[in-house]
mmCIF file of C-alpha atoms in Angstrom:
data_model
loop_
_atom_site.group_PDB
_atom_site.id
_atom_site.type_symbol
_atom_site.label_atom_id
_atom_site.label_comp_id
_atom_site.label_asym_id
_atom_site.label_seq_id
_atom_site.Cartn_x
_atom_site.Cartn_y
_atom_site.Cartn_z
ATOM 1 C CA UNK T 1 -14.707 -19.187 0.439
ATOM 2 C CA UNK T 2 -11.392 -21.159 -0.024
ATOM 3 C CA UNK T 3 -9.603 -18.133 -1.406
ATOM 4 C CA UNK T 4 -6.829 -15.595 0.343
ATOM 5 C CA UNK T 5 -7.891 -12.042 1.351
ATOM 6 C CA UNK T 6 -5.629 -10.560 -1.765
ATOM 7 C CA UNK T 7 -7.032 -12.932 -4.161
ATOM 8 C CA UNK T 8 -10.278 -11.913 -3.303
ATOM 9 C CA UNK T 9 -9.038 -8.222 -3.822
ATOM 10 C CA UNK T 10 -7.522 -8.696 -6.501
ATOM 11 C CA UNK T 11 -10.324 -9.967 -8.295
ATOM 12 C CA UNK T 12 -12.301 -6.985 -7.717
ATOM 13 C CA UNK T 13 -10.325 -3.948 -5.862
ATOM 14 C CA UNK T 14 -14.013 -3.165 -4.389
ATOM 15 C CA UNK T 15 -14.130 -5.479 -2.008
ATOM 16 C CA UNK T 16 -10.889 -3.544 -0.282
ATOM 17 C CA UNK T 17 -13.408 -1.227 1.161
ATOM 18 C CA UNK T 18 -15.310 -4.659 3.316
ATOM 19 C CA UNK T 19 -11.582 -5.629 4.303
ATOM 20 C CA UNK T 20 -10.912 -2.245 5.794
ATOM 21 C CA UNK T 21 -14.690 -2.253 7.579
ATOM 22 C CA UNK T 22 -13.449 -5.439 9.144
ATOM 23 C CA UNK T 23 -9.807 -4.168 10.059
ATOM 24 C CA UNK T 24 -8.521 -7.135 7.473
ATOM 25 C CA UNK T 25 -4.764 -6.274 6.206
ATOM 26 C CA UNK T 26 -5.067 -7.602 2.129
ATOM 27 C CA UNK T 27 -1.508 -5.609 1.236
ATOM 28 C CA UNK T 28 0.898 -7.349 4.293
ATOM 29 C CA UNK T 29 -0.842 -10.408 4.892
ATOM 30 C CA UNK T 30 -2.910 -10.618 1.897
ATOM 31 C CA UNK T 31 -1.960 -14.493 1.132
ATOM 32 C CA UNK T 32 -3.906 -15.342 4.639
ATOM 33 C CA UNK T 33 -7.198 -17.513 3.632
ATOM 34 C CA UNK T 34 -10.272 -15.433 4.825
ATOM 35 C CA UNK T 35 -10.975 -18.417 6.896
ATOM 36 C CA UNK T 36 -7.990 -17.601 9.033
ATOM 37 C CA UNK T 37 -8.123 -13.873 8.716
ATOM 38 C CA UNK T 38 -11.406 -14.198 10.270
ATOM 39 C CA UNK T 39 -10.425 -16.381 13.011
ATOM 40 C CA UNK T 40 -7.761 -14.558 13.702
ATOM 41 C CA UNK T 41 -9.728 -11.036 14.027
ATOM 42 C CA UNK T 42 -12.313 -13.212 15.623
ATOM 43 C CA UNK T 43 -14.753 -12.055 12.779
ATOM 44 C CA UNK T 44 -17.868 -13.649 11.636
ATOM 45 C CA UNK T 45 -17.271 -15.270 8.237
ATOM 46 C CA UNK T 46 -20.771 -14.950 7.263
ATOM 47 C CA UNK T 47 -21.169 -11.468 8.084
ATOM 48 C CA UNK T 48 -18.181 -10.952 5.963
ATOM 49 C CA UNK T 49 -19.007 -13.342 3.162
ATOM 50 C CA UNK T 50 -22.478 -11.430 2.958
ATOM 51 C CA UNK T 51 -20.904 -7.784 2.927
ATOM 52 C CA UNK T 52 -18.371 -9.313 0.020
ATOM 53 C CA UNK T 53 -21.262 -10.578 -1.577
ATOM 54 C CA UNK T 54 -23.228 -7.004 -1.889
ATOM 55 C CA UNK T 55 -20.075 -5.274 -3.157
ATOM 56 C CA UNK T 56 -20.090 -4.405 -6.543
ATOM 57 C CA UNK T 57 -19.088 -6.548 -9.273
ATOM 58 C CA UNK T 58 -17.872 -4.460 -11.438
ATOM 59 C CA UNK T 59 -14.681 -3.096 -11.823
ATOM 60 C CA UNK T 60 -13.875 -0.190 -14.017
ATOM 61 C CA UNK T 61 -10.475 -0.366 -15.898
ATOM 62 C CA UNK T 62 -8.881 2.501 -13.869
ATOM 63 C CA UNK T 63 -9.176 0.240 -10.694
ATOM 64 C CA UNK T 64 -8.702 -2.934 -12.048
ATOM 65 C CA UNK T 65 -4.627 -3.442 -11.712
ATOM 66 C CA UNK T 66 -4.879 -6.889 -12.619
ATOM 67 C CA UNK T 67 -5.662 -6.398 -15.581
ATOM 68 C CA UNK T 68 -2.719 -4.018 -16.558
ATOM 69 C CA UNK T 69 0.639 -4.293 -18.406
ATOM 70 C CA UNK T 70 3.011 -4.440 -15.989
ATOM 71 C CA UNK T 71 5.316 -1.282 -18.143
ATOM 72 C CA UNK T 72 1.997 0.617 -17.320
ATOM 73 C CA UNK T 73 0.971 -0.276 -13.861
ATOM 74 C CA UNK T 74 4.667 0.678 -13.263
ATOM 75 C CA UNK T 75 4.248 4.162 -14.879
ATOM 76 C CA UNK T 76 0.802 4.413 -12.581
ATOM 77 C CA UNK T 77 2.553 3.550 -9.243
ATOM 78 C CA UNK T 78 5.864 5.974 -10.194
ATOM 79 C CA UNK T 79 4.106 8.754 -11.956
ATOM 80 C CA UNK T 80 0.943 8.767 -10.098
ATOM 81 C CA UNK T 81 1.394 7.503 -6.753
ATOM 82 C CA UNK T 82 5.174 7.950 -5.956
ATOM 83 C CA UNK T 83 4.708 11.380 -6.502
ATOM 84 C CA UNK T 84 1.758 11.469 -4.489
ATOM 85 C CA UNK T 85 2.816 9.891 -0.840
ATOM 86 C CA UNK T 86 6.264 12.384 -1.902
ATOM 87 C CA UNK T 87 4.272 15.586 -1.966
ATOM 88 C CA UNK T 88 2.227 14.430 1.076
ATOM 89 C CA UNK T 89 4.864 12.867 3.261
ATOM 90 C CA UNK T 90 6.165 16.153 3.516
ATOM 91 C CA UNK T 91 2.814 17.782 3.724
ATOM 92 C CA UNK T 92 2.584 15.442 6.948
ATOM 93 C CA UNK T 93 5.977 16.607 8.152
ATOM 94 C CA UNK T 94 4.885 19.824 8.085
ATOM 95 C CA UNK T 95 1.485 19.509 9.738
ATOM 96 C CA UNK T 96 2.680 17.168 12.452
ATOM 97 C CA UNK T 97 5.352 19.376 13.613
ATOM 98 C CA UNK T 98 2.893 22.169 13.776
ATOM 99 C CA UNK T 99 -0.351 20.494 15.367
ATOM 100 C CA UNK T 100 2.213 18.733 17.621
ATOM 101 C CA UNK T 101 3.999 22.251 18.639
ATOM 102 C CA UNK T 102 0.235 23.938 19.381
ATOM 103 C CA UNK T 103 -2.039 21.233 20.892
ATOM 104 C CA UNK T 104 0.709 18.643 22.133
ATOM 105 C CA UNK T 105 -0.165 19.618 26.180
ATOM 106 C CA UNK T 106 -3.777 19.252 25.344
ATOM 107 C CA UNK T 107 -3.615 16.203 23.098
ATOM 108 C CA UNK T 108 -0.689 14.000 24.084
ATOM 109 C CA UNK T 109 -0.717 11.432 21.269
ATOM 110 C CA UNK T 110 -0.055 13.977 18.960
ATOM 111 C CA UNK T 111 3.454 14.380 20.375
ATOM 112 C CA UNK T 112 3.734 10.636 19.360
ATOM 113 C CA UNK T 113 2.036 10.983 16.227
ATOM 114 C CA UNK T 114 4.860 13.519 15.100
ATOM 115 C CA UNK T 115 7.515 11.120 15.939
ATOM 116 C CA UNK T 116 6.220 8.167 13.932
ATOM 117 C CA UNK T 117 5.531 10.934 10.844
ATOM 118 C CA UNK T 118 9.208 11.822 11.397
ATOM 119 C CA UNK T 119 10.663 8.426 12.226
ATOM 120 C CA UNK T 120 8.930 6.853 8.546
ATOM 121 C CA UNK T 121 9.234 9.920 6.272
ATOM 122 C CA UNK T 122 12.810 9.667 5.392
ATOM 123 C CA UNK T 123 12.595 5.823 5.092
ATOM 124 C CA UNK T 124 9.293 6.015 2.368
ATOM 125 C CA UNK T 125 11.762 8.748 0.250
ATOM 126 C CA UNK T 126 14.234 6.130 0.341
ATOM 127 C CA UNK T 127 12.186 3.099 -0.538
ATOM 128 C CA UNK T 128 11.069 4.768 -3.173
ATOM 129 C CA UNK T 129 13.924 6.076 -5.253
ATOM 130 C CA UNK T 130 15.135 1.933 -4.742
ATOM 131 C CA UNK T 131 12.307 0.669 -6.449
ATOM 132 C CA UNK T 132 12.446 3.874 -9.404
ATOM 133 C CA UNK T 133 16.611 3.062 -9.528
ATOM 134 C CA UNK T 134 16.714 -1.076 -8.946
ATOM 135 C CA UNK T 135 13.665 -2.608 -9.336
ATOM 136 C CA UNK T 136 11.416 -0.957 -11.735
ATOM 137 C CA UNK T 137 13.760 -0.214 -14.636
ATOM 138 C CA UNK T 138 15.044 -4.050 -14.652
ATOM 139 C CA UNK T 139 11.412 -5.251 -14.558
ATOM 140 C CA UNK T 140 11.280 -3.186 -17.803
ATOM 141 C CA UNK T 141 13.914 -4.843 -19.119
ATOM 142 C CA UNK T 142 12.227 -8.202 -18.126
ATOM 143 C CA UNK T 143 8.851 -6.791 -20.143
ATOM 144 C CA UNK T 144 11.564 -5.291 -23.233
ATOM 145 C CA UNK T 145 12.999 -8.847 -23.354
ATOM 146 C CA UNK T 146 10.012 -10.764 -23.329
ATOM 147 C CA UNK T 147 8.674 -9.029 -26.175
ATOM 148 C CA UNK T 148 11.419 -8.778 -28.509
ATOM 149 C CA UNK T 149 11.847 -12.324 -27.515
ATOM 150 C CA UNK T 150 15.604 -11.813 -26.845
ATOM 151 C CA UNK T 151 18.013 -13.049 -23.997
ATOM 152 C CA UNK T 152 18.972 -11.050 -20.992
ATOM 153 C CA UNK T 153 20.988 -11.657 -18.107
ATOM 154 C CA UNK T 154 19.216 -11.997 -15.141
ATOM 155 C CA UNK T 155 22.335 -13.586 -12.829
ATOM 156 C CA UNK T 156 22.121 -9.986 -11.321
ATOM 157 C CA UNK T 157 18.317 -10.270 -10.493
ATOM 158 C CA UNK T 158 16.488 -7.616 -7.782
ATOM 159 C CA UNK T 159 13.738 -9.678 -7.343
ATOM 160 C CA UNK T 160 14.968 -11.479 -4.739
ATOM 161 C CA UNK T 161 16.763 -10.299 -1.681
ATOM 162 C CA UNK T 162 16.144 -7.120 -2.675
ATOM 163 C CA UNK T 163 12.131 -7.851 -2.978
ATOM 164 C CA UNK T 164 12.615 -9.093 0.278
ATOM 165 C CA UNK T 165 14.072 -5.591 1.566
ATOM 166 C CA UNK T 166 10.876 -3.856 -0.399
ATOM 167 C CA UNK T 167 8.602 -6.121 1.430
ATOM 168 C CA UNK T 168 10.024 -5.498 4.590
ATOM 169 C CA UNK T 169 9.844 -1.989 4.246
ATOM 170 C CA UNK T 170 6.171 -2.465 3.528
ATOM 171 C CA UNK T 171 5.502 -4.219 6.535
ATOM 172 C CA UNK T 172 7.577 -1.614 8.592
ATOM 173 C CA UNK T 173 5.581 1.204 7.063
ATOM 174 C CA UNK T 174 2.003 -0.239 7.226
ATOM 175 C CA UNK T 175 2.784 -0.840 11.006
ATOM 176 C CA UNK T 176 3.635 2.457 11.642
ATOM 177 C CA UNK T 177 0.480 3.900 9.861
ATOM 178 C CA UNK T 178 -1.780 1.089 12.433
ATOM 179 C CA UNK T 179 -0.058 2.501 14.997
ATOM 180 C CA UNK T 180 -1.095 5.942 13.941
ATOM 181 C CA UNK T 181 -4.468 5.317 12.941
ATOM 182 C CA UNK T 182 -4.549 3.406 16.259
ATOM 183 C CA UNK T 183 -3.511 6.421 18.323
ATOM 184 C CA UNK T 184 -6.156 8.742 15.978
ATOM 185 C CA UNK T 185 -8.958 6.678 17.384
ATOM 186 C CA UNK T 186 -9.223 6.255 13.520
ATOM 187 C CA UNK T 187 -8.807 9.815 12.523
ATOM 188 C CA UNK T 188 -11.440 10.900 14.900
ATOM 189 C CA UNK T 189 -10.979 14.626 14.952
ATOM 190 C CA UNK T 190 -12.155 16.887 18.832
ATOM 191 C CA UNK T 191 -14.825 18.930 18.136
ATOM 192 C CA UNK T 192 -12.644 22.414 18.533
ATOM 193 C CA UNK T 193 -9.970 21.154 15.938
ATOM 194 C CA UNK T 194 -8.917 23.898 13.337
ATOM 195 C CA UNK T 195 -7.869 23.844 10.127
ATOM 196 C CA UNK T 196 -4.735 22.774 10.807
ATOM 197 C CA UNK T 197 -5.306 19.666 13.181
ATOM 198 C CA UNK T 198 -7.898 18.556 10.645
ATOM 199 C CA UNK T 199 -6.171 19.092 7.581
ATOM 200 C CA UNK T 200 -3.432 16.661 9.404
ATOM 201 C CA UNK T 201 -6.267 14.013 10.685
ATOM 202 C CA UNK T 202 -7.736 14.354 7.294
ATOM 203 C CA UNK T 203 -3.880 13.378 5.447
ATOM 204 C CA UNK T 204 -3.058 11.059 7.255
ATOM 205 C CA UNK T 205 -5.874 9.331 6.352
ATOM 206 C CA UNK T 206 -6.157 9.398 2.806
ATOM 207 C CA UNK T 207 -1.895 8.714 3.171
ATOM 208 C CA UNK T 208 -2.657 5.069 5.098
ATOM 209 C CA UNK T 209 -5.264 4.252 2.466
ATOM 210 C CA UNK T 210 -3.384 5.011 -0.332
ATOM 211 C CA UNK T 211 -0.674 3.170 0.673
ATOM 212 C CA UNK T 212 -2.356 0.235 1.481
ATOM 213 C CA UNK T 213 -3.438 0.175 -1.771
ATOM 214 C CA UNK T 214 0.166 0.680 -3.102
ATOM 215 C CA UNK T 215 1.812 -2.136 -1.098
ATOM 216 C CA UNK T 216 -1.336 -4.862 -2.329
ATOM 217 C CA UNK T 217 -0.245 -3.120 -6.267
ATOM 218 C CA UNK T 218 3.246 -4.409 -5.657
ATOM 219 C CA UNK T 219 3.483 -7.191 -2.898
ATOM 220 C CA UNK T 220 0.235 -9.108 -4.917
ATOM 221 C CA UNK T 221 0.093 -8.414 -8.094
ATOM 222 C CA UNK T 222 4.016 -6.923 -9.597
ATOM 223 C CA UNK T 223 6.057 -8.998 -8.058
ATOM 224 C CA UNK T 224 4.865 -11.910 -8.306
ATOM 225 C CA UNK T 225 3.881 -11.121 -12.114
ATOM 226 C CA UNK T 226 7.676 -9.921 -12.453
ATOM 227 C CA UNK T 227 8.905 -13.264 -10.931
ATOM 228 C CA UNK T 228 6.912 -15.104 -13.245
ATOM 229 C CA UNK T 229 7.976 -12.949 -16.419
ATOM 230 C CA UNK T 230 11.519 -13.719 -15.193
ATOM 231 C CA UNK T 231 10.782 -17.542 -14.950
ATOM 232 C CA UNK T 232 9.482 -17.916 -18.187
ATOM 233 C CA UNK T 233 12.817 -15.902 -19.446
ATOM 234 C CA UNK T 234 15.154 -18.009 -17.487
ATOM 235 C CA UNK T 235 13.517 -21.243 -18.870
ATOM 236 C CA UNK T 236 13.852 -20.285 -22.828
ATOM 237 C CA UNK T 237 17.768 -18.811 -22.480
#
């Protein structure tokens, strides 16, 4: 299959779920061939070509981002998941602090674990109000524009360097949650965790997958979409 891993998922978002058996990153490095993602996880192809080829085909609308207006995949990733990772990134402050503070002697990563939560909690808050203050708003002036076929300047464009300052961020974040998931033995929880410890295990997890998800939305199918829009605006002023 001559195709790149985020092609392939963003043909059909099901086939995330075979990428994340094989520990295959579509969001970051999505524009790898699956050729070379498989060399370099020294993966069988054909194991991987066969598990592809037993995932479901079809894609309901409410997973299939590719096929949405860019105004409303925009609303879904502000009013939907924005306010998601906000709610929970503070939900893992809160958690790692305490699971940290009561079994940190017993389980040393989680002293480390707290850190990281710490160290990329502030930074996801920030990233996010950029994109809801710079980016998104003038990629609904690009869509506005387009559709009322009417000039608009775009001398001032954020789809550049600061794109480039997103996708950075993205790459920053998504280590730290490997790194995490990594030190987790993937979430593993000890058999004498309580609520607490499992609720946090538990977060985390659904936190890392959701953002992976988030980062493929934006690095492999808006941006590029948005650069394109902008294109076609630049060529007809």
């Amino acid at each position: 299959m001559n195709k790149s891993v985020a092609t392939i998922v963003i043909e059909n978002i099901n086939t995330a779920s075979v990428f994340k058996k094989y520990k295959i990153d579509f969001s970051i490095h999505g524009n790898m061939l699956l050729s070379q993602a498989c060399e370099e996880k020294n993966t069988n192809l054909k194991h991987i070509l066969k598990d592809l080829k037993a995932v479901n085909d079809k894609v309901y609308y409410l997973k299939d981002y590719n096929s949405w207006k860019l105004d409303f995949l925009i609303d879904f990733l502000v009013n939907i998941q924005h306010e998601y990772k906000e709610e929970n990134i503070l939900l893992l402050k809160e958690y790692g602090e305490k699971v940290a503070a009561i079994y940190g002697e017993e389980y040393e990563e989680l002293i480390e674990i707290n850190l990281l939560i710490l160290k990329v909690a502030d930074s996801i808050l920030e990233h996010m109000k950029n994109e809801e203050r710079i980016i998104f708003p003038y990629i609904k002036k690009l869509i506005e524009a387009n559709t009322k076929k009417i000039v608009t300047n775009t001398s001032n464009s954020p789809l550049n360097r600061p794109i480039d300052i997103i996708e950075d961020d993205h790459q920053k974040v998504s280590k730290t949650f490997k790194k995490i998931s990594e030190l987790t033995n993937n979430y593993k929880m000890p058999e004498n965790a309580c609520i607490s410890f499992k609720v946090l295990y538990l977060k985390l997890q659904q936190f890392e997958e959701l953002l992976n998800n988030h980062i493929h939305i934006e690095n492999n199918i808006l941006f590029p979409k948005a650069k394109k829009l902008e294109q076609s605006l630049i060529m007809l002023s």
